C-alpha cells in the first residue's frame, strides 16, 4: 500500500525533490500529502508548487513558544493525516508533544554517520575531527538531538582537499539516494523498531 508522506522543509528542499523524483520514477511507492515550510521564502516551496504538490507555510509568530507553534503544525498536518512525517532540511527543533503525537512516524536525514557529529554543521565537525569517512544517516526522530533509531546509512570518503562545501555536496548525492530508499523500505513494512534499534 502506498505510503502517505508529509514533508517538512525550511530551505532548498533538495531531499524533498529527490523523494518526489523517486515517486515519479516508480522507485518509491508513496504519495506526498503536503510539503510544509516554516519559512515562506524557502526555495523548495516553488519546486513543490510547480510540481502540483500541495504546500503550506506554518510560520512562527512573534512570542509564540515551541509548543504552541507545534500545535499549529500538528493541526495543519492532521488536515490530511500522513503516515510518515519526513524532515528534509527542517531547521526547527520539535517539541516533545509533536514527537509524541507522531511517535516513530517522524523520519529525518542527517549529513553524518550518526552518532558522530549530531546537530549543526555536521560536515564541518567531520573535517575538524579529521575523520577519513563520513556520510549520511536516515533515522527516526526521538526527543534527543539526532539520536533516534537508525534506519540506514551511506559512507562517503573524506578527501584531503575537501572543504565543507565539497564534502557536503558529495554527501548530498548519497542523501538523495538513501532517503527515498529508506522510505521505500518503510512503505514495504520492512522497518521494525525494537527498543532503541531498527532491526537489520
Ligand atoms: C541536508 O544536508 C540534510 O541532511 C540536512 O539538511 C540539509 C537539507 O538540504 N538535514 P535540502 O534542503 O534537502 O537540500
CSV table of C-alpha atoms and ligand atoms in Angstrom, one decimal:
chain,number,residue,atom,x,y,z
A,1,UNK,CA,0.0,0.0,0.0
A,2,UNK,CA,1.2,3.4,-0.9
A,3,UNK,CA,2.9,5.4,1.9
A,4,UNK,CA,1.4,8.8,2.6
A,5,UNK,CA,4.0,11.3,3.4
A,6,UNK,CA,4.1,14.9,4.6
A,7,UNK,CA,7.5,16.6,4.1
A,8,UNK,CA,8.7,19.5,6.3
A,9,UNK,CA,11.3,21.8,4.8
A,10,UNK,CA,13.0,25.1,5.7
A,11,UNK,CA,15.2,25.7,2.7
A,12,UNK,CA,16.1,24.5,-0.8
A,13,UNK,CA,14.4,21.1,-0.3
A,14,UNK,CA,16.7,19.0,-2.5
A,15,UNK,CA,15.9,15.9,-0.5
A,16,UNK,CA,12.2,16.6,-0.9
A,17,UNK,CA,12.8,16.9,-4.6
A,18,UNK,CA,14.7,13.6,-4.6
A,19,UNK,CA,11.8,11.9,-2.8
A,20,UNK,CA,9.4,13.3,-5.3
A,21,UNK,CA,11.6,12.2,-8.2
A,22,UNK,CA,11.7,8.7,-6.8
A,23,UNK,CA,7.9,8.6,-6.6
A,24,UNK,CA,7.6,9.8,-10.2
A,25,UNK,CA,10.1,7.3,-11.4
A,26,UNK,CA,8.4,4.4,-9.6
A,27,UNK,CA,11.2,3.7,-7.1
A,28,UNK,CA,9.1,4.8,-4.2
A,29,UNK,CA,5.6,3.7,-3.6
A,30,UNK,CA,4.4,6.9,-1.8
A,31,UNK,CA,2.3,10.0,-2.1
A,32,UNK,CA,3.1,13.5,-0.8
A,33,UNK,CA,0.0,14.8,1.0
A,34,UNK,CA,1.7,18.2,1.6
A,35,UNK,CA,5.1,20.0,1.8
A,36,UNK,CA,5.1,22.3,4.7
A,37,UNK,CA,7.7,25.0,5.4
A,38,UNK,CA,8.2,27.2,8.4
A,39,UNK,CA,9.9,29.7,6.0
A,40,UNK,CA,7.7,31.5,3.5
A,41,UNK,CA,10.7,32.1,1.2
A,42,UNK,CA,12.0,28.5,1.2
A,43,UNK,CA,13.2,27.8,-2.4
A,44,UNK,CA,11.8,24.3,-2.1
A,45,UNK,CA,8.2,25.6,-2.0
A,46,UNK,CA,8.5,26.9,-5.6
A,47,UNK,CA,9.6,23.4,-6.8
A,48,UNK,CA,6.7,21.8,-5.0
A,49,UNK,CA,4.1,24.2,-6.3
A,50,UNK,CA,5.4,23.9,-9.9
A,51,UNK,CA,5.0,20.1,-9.5
A,52,UNK,CA,1.5,20.5,-8.3
A,53,UNK,CA,2.2,19.4,-4.7
A,54,UNK,CA,0.0,21.0,-2.0
A,55,UNK,CA,2.2,23.4,0.0
A,56,UNK,CA,1.6,25.2,3.3
A,57,UNK,CA,3.6,27.7,5.3
A,58,UNK,CA,3.4,27.5,9.0
A,59,UNK,CA,5.4,30.4,10.2
A,60,UNK,CA,6.4,31.1,13.8
A,61,UNK,CA,4.6,34.1,15.2
A,62,UNK,CA,6.2,36.7,17.4
A,63,UNK,CA,6.4,35.5,21.0
A,64,UNK,CA,4.9,32.1,20.2
A,65,UNK,CA,6.6,29.2,22.1
A,66,UNK,CA,7.6,25.9,20.5
A,67,UNK,CA,4.7,24.0,22.0
A,68,UNK,CA,2.1,26.5,20.6
A,69,UNK,CA,3.8,26.5,17.2
A,70,UNK,CA,3.9,22.8,17.0
A,71,UNK,CA,0.2,22.6,17.9
A,72,UNK,CA,-0.5,24.6,14.8
A,73,UNK,CA,1.8,22.4,12.8
A,74,UNK,CA,0.1,19.3,14.1
A,75,UNK,CA,-3.3,20.8,13.2
A,76,UNK,CA,-2.0,21.5,9.7
A,77,UNK,CA,-0.7,18.0,9.2
A,78,UNK,CA,-3.8,16.4,10.5
A,79,UNK,CA,-5.9,18.1,7.8
A,80,UNK,CA,-4.7,15.2,5.7
A,81,UNK,CA,-3.0,12.9,8.1
A,82,UNK,CA,0.3,11.4,6.9
A,83,UNK,CA,1.6,8.0,7.9
A,84,UNK,CA,5.1,9.4,7.9
A,85,UNK,CA,6.4,12.9,8.5
A,86,UNK,CA,9.7,13.3,6.6
A,87,UNK,CA,12.0,16.1,7.8
A,88,UNK,CA,14.1,17.3,4.9
A,89,UNK,CA,16.2,20.2,6.0
A,90,UNK,CA,13.6,21.3,8.5
A,91,UNK,CA,15.6,23.6,10.8
A,92,UNK,CA,13.4,23.8,13.9
A,93,UNK,CA,13.6,21.6,17.0
A,94,UNK,CA,10.4,19.6,17.5
A,95,UNK,CA,8.6,19.7,20.9
A,96,UNK,CA,8.2,16.5,22.9
A,97,UNK,CA,4.4,16.8,22.3
A,98,UNK,CA,4.9,16.8,18.5
A,99,UNK,CA,7.3,13.8,18.7
A,100,UNK,CA,4.8,12.0,21.0
A,101,UNK,CA,1.9,12.8,18.6
A,102,UNK,CA,3.8,11.2,15.7
A,103,UNK,CA,5.6,8.5,17.7
A,104,UNK,CA,8.0,6.6,15.5
A,105,UNK,CA,6.4,8.2,12.4
A,106,UNK,CA,8.9,11.1,12.1
A,107,UNK,CA,12.0,10.4,9.9
A,108,UNK,CA,15.0,12.7,9.4
A,109,UNK,CA,18.1,12.7,7.3
A,110,UNK,CA,21.4,13.9,8.8
A,111,UNK,CA,24.7,14.6,6.9
A,112,UNK,CA,27.0,12.5,9.1
A,113,UNK,CA,27.4,8.9,10.3
A,114,UNK,CA,25.4,9.2,13.5
A,115,UNK,CA,26.0,9.1,16.4
A,116,UNK,CA,29.1,11.1,15.2
A,117,UNK,CA,28.6,14.8,14.6
A,118,UNK,CA,24.9,15.4,15.6
A,119,UNK,CA,23.5,18.9,15.4
A,120,UNK,CA,24.5,21.8,13.1
A,121,UNK,CA,27.5,21.9,10.7
A,122,UNK,CA,28.0,18.1,10.7
A,123,UNK,CA,30.3,18.3,7.7
A,124,UNK,CA,32.5,21.0,9.4
A,125,UNK,CA,32.6,18.8,12.5
A,126,UNK,CA,33.8,15.9,10.4
A,127,UNK,CA,36.6,17.9,8.8
A,128,UNK,CA,37.7,19.3,12.1
A,129,UNK,CA,37.8,15.8,13.7
A,130,UNK,CA,40.0,14.6,10.8
A,131,UNK,CA,37.8,11.5,10.2
A,132,UNK,CA,38.6,9.6,6.9
A,133,UNK,CA,35.0,8.7,6.3
A,134,UNK,CA,31.7,10.4,6.9
A,135,UNK,CA,28.3,10.1,5.2
A,136,UNK,CA,24.6,10.4,6.0
A,137,UNK,CA,22.0,8.8,8.2
A,138,UNK,CA,18.3,8.3,8.0
A,139,UNK,CA,16.8,7.8,11.4
A,140,UNK,CA,13.5,8.0,13.3
A,141,UNK,CA,13.3,11.2,15.4
A,142,UNK,CA,13.1,10.9,19.2
A,143,UNK,CA,13.5,13.6,21.8
A,144,UNK,CA,17.3,13.8,21.6
A,145,UNK,CA,19.3,15.7,19.0
A,146,UNK,CA,19.7,13.3,16.1
A,147,UNK,CA,19.6,10.3,18.4
A,148,UNK,CA,16.7,8.2,17.2
A,149,UNK,CA,16.8,4.7,15.9
A,150,UNK,CA,19.0,4.5,12.8
A,151,UNK,CA,17.3,3.1,9.6
A,152,UNK,CA,20.3,3.2,7.3
A,153,UNK,CA,23.5,5.0,6.4
A,154,UNK,CA,25.8,5.7,3.5
A,155,UNK,CA,29.5,6.1,3.8
A,156,UNK,CA,31.4,8.9,2.0
A,157,UNK,CA,35.2,9.2,2.0
A,158,UNK,CA,36.6,12.4,3.2
A,159,UNK,CA,39.4,13.6,0.8
A,160,UNK,CA,42.5,15.6,1.8
A,161,UNK,CA,41.4,18.5,-0.4
A,162,UNK,CA,37.8,18.6,0.9
A,163,UNK,CA,36.2,21.8,2.0
A,164,UNK,CA,33.0,21.9,3.9
A,165,UNK,CA,31.2,22.7,0.6
A,166,UNK,CA,32.8,19.8,-1.4
A,167,UNK,CA,32.2,17.3,1.3
A,168,UNK,CA,28.6,18.5,1.8
A,169,UNK,CA,28.0,18.2,-2.0
A,170,UNK,CA,29.3,14.6,-2.1
A,171,UNK,CA,27.3,13.6,1.0
A,172,UNK,CA,24.2,15.2,-0.5
A,173,UNK,CA,24.4,13.0,-3.6
A,174,UNK,CA,24.2,10.0,-1.3
A,175,UNK,CA,21.4,11.6,0.8
A,176,UNK,CA,19.3,11.8,-2.4
A,177,UNK,CA,19.6,8.1,-2.9
A,178,UNK,CA,19.4,7.0,0.7
A,179,UNK,CA,16.3,8.9,1.8
A,180,UNK,CA,13.9,7.5,-0.9
A,181,UNK,CA,15.4,4.0,-0.5
A,182,UNK,CA,14.7,4.1,3.3
A,183,UNK,CA,11.1,5.4,2.8
A,184,UNK,CA,10.5,2.6,0.3
A,185,UNK,CA,11.6,0.1,2.9
A,186,UNK,CA,9.1,1.7,5.3
A,187,UNK,CA,6.4,1.5,2.6
A,188,UNK,CA,7.1,-2.2,2.3
A,189,UNK,CA,6.7,-2.7,6.0
A,190,UNK,CA,10.3,-3.8,6.3
A,191,UNK,CA,11.4,-1.4,9.0
A,192,UNK,CA,10.8,-2.7,12.5
A,193,UNK,CA,11.9,-0.9,15.6
A,194,UNK,CA,12.9,-2.9,18.7
A,195,UNK,CA,13.8,-0.8,21.7
A,196,UNK,CA,16.3,1.8,20.5
A,197,UNK,CA,17.2,-0.1,17.4
A,198,UNK,CA,15.8,-0.8,13.9
A,199,UNK,CA,16.2,-4.5,13.2
A,200,UNK,CA,18.5,-5.4,10.4
B,1,LIG,C1,20.8,18.1,4.2
B,1,LIG,O1,22.2,18.1,4.2
B,1,LIG,C2,20.2,17.3,5.3
B,1,LIG,O2,21.0,16.2,5.6
B,1,LIG,C3,20.2,18.2,6.5
B,1,LIG,O3,19.9,19.5,5.9
B,1,LIG,C4,20.2,19.5,4.5
B,1,LIG,C5,19.0,19.8,3.8
B,1,LIG,O4,19.2,20.0,2.4
B,1,LIG,N1,19.2,17.8,7.5
B,1,LIG,P1,17.9,20.1,1.4
B,1,LIG,O5,17.1,21.3,1.9
B,1,LIG,O6,17.2,18.8,1.4
B,1,LIG,O7,18.5,20.4,0.1
